[in-house]
Amino acid sequence: DAKTTQPTSMDCAEGRAANLPCNHSTISGNEYVYWYRQIHSQGPQYIIHGLKNNETNEMASLIITEDRKSSTLILPHATLRDTAVYYCIVRGNPNTNAGKSTFGDGTTLTVKP
Amino acid sequence: GAGVSQSPRYKVAKRGQDVALRCDPISGHVSLFWYQQALGQGPEFLTYFQNEAQLDKSGLPSDRFFAERPEGSVSTLKIQRTQQEDSAVYLCASSLAPGDYGYTFGSGTRLTVV
């Protein structure tokens, strides 16, 4: 699985959009980008994933650059409950690679009132 | 159940003691994963089951670590002769099918070896 690089920490004001970047310059053509988050003392929670098109769900939006070497997770209106560690993961097609994900150390997002 | 359940929530073991950590995945979930998370770090893969078959155990750090899922539902992670470096949160995750895109994680078992 490709390696990802994320900033160690970020702050965001409550009610503002939180934009979390991730670099994955060695991503290969069949690898997906996934985002999880982990709130203190809980297990990671799946947020969203994508291959090359931008994706949106009820939690967030995922913007993937055209060359697929980086992506941004967007929380459109951050709340205090969004304070967590956010992990960007790259892994192969789950239909052919049902195994492990490599998490890295993630970005600690702190939403401030 | 509604989510992945892990027990115990906390475990303190003396160095050299054997421990067993339990994971109850979501009912009907085929895939089950174990991860180890050291303090301040991201989760690291240990092993993966598809039903009762252990398809990947490449992340188990030593032969003191053993995992099983004999009936394809509940799984147990066993650590023999625990060492201080085994202190970590052990996370279990499951997914409905191998092709599922997102796992559901439990809250983990925090193991402290003293």
mmCIF file of C-alpha atoms in Angstrom, chain A:
data_model
loop_
_atom_site.group_PDB
_atom_site.id
_atom_site.type_symbol
_atom_site.label_atom_id
_atom_site.label_comp_id
_atom_site.label_asym_id
_atom_site.label_seq_id
_atom_site.Cartn_x
_atom_site.Cartn_y
_atom_site.Cartn_z
ATOM 1 C CA ASP A 1 0.000 0.000 0.000
ATOM 2 C CA ALA A 2 1.153 3.542 -0.819
ATOM 3 C CA LYS A 3 2.503 5.747 1.955
ATOM 4 C CA THR A 4 0.596 8.878 2.953
ATOM 5 C CA THR A 5 1.792 12.137 4.497
ATOM 6 C CA GLN A 6 -0.437 14.296 6.679
ATOM 7 C CA PRO A 7 0.195 17.344 8.866
ATOM 8 C CA THR A 8 0.564 16.434 12.515
ATOM 9 C CA SER A 9 -2.077 18.863 13.737
ATOM 10 C CA MET A 10 -4.586 21.494 12.628
ATOM 11 C CA ASP A 11 -7.008 23.874 14.285
ATOM 12 C CA CYS A 12 -10.388 24.968 12.993
ATOM 13 C CA ALA A 13 -12.997 27.401 14.293
ATOM 14 C CA GLU A 14 -16.387 25.951 15.099
ATOM 15 C CA GLY A 15 -18.832 26.414 12.224
ATOM 16 C CA ARG A 16 -16.077 26.863 9.657
ATOM 17 C CA ALA A 17 -15.010 24.339 7.053
ATOM 18 C CA ALA A 18 -12.135 22.077 8.048
ATOM 19 C CA ASN A 19 -9.855 21.134 5.146
ATOM 20 C CA LEU A 20 -7.512 18.252 5.923
ATOM 21 C CA PRO A 21 -4.808 17.557 3.322
ATOM 22 C CA CYS A 22 -3.116 14.276 2.497
ATOM 23 C CA ASN A 23 -0.238 13.554 0.138
ATOM 24 C CA HIS A 24 -0.022 10.140 -1.501
ATOM 25 C CA SER A 25 2.412 10.752 -4.355
ATOM 26 C CA THR A 26 3.211 7.047 -4.827
ATOM 27 C CA ILE A 27 -0.407 5.968 -5.243
ATOM 28 C CA SER A 28 -0.974 3.463 -8.012
ATOM 29 C CA GLY A 29 -3.832 3.348 -10.452
ATOM 30 C CA ASN A 30 -5.962 0.785 -8.658
ATOM 31 C CA GLU A 31 -5.540 2.168 -5.141
ATOM 32 C CA TYR A 32 -8.347 3.938 -3.306
ATOM 33 C CA VAL A 33 -8.090 6.819 -0.827
ATOM 34 C CA TYR A 34 -9.878 6.261 2.488
ATOM 35 C CA TRP A 35 -10.449 8.523 5.440
ATOM 36 C CA TYR A 36 -11.125 7.428 9.010
ATOM 37 C CA ARG A 37 -11.255 9.419 12.210
ATOM 38 C CA GLN A 38 -10.668 8.434 15.804
ATOM 39 C CA ILE A 39 -12.220 10.260 18.691
ATOM 40 C CA HIS A 40 -10.453 9.876 22.019
ATOM 41 C CA SER A 41 -10.905 6.446 23.626
ATOM 42 C CA GLN A 42 -12.900 5.083 20.693
ATOM 43 C CA GLY A 43 -12.036 2.937 17.709
ATOM 44 C CA PRO A 44 -11.538 4.531 14.281
ATOM 45 C CA GLN A 45 -14.677 5.460 12.363
ATOM 46 C CA TYR A 46 -14.934 5.186 8.588
ATOM 47 C CA ILE A 47 -15.731 8.522 6.915
ATOM 48 C CA ILE A 48 -15.440 8.284 3.146
ATOM 49 C CA HIS A 49 -13.424 6.819 0.298
ATOM 50 C CA GLY A 50 -12.761 7.512 -3.375
ATOM 51 C CA LEU A 51 -10.769 6.408 -6.404
ATOM 52 C CA LYS A 52 -10.467 9.444 -8.675
ATOM 53 C CA ASN A 53 -13.755 11.322 -8.612
ATOM 54 C CA ASN A 54 -14.738 13.673 -5.842
ATOM 55 C CA GLU A 55 -17.087 12.101 -3.339
ATOM 56 C CA THR A 56 -19.601 13.467 -0.836
ATOM 57 C CA ASN A 57 -21.641 11.859 1.885
ATOM 58 C CA GLU A 58 -23.462 13.010 4.988
ATOM 59 C CA MET A 59 -20.236 13.332 6.930
ATOM 60 C CA ALA A 60 -17.755 14.911 4.549
ATOM 61 C CA SER A 61 -16.489 15.593 1.046
ATOM 62 C CA LEU A 62 -13.375 14.114 -0.499
ATOM 63 C CA ILE A 63 -11.523 16.050 -3.189
ATOM 64 C CA ILE A 64 -8.883 14.086 -5.113
ATOM 65 C CA THR A 65 -6.501 15.940 -7.431
ATOM 66 C CA GLU A 66 -6.471 15.015 -11.094
ATOM 67 C CA ASP A 67 -3.047 13.356 -10.807
ATOM 68 C CA ARG A 68 -4.316 11.551 -7.671
ATOM 69 C CA LYS A 69 -1.170 12.427 -5.757
ATOM 70 C CA SER A 70 -3.039 14.286 -3.062
ATOM 71 C CA SER A 71 -6.489 14.675 -1.593
ATOM 72 C CA THR A 72 -8.408 16.858 0.844
ATOM 73 C CA LEU A 73 -11.075 15.857 3.299
ATOM 74 C CA ILE A 74 -13.578 18.636 3.880
ATOM 75 C CA LEU A 75 -15.837 18.875 6.908
ATOM 76 C CA PRO A 76 -18.139 21.682 5.744
ATOM 77 C CA HIS A 77 -19.282 22.997 9.124
ATOM 78 C CA ALA A 78 -16.989 21.710 11.847
ATOM 79 C CA THR A 79 -18.407 21.197 15.326
ATOM 80 C CA LEU A 80 -16.653 20.562 18.623
ATOM 81 C CA ARG A 81 -17.544 16.880 18.227
ATOM 82 C CA ASP A 82 -15.380 16.718 15.109
ATOM 83 C CA THR A 83 -12.258 17.077 17.257
ATOM 84 C CA ALA A 84 -10.388 13.839 16.527
ATOM 85 C CA VAL A 85 -7.403 12.268 14.811
ATOM 86 C CA TYR A 86 -8.048 11.947 11.078
ATOM 87 C CA TYR A 87 -6.303 9.201 9.123
ATOM 88 C CA CYS A 88 -5.766 9.165 5.372
ATOM 89 C CA ILE A 89 -5.160 5.660 4.032
ATOM 90 C CA VAL A 90 -4.402 4.336 0.582
ATOM 91 C CA ARG A 91 -5.151 0.732 -0.221
ATOM 92 C CA GLY A 92 -6.051 -1.488 -3.112
ATOM 93 C CA ASN A 93 -9.471 -2.338 -4.459
ATOM 94 C CA PRO A 94 -11.331 -4.016 -1.582
ATOM 95 C CA ASN A 95 -12.793 -6.527 -4.012
ATOM 96 C CA THR A 96 -9.314 -7.911 -4.612
ATOM 97 C CA ASN A 97 -7.497 -6.817 -1.476
ATOM 98 C CA ALA A 98 -9.710 -7.397 1.503
ATOM 99 C CA GLY A 99 -6.924 -7.197 4.034
ATOM 100 C CA LYS A 100 -5.008 -4.682 5.987
ATOM 101 C CA SER A 101 -4.974 -0.903 5.970
ATOM 102 C CA THR A 102 -1.864 1.079 6.901
ATOM 103 C CA PHE A 103 -2.961 3.974 9.121
ATOM 104 C CA GLY A 104 0.068 6.178 9.816
ATOM 105 C CA ASP A 105 -0.108 8.775 12.603
ATOM 106 C CA GLY A 106 -2.873 10.973 11.163
ATOM 107 C CA THR A 107 -3.775 14.634 11.713
ATOM 108 C CA THR A 108 -5.078 15.793 15.071
ATOM 109 C CA LEU A 109 -7.885 18.249 14.304
ATOM 110 C CA THR A 110 -8.924 20.522 17.134
ATOM 111 C CA VAL A 111 -12.161 22.433 16.629
ATOM 112 C CA LYS A 112 -12.243 25.537 18.800
ATOM 113 C CA PRO A 113 -15.303 27.498 19.921
#
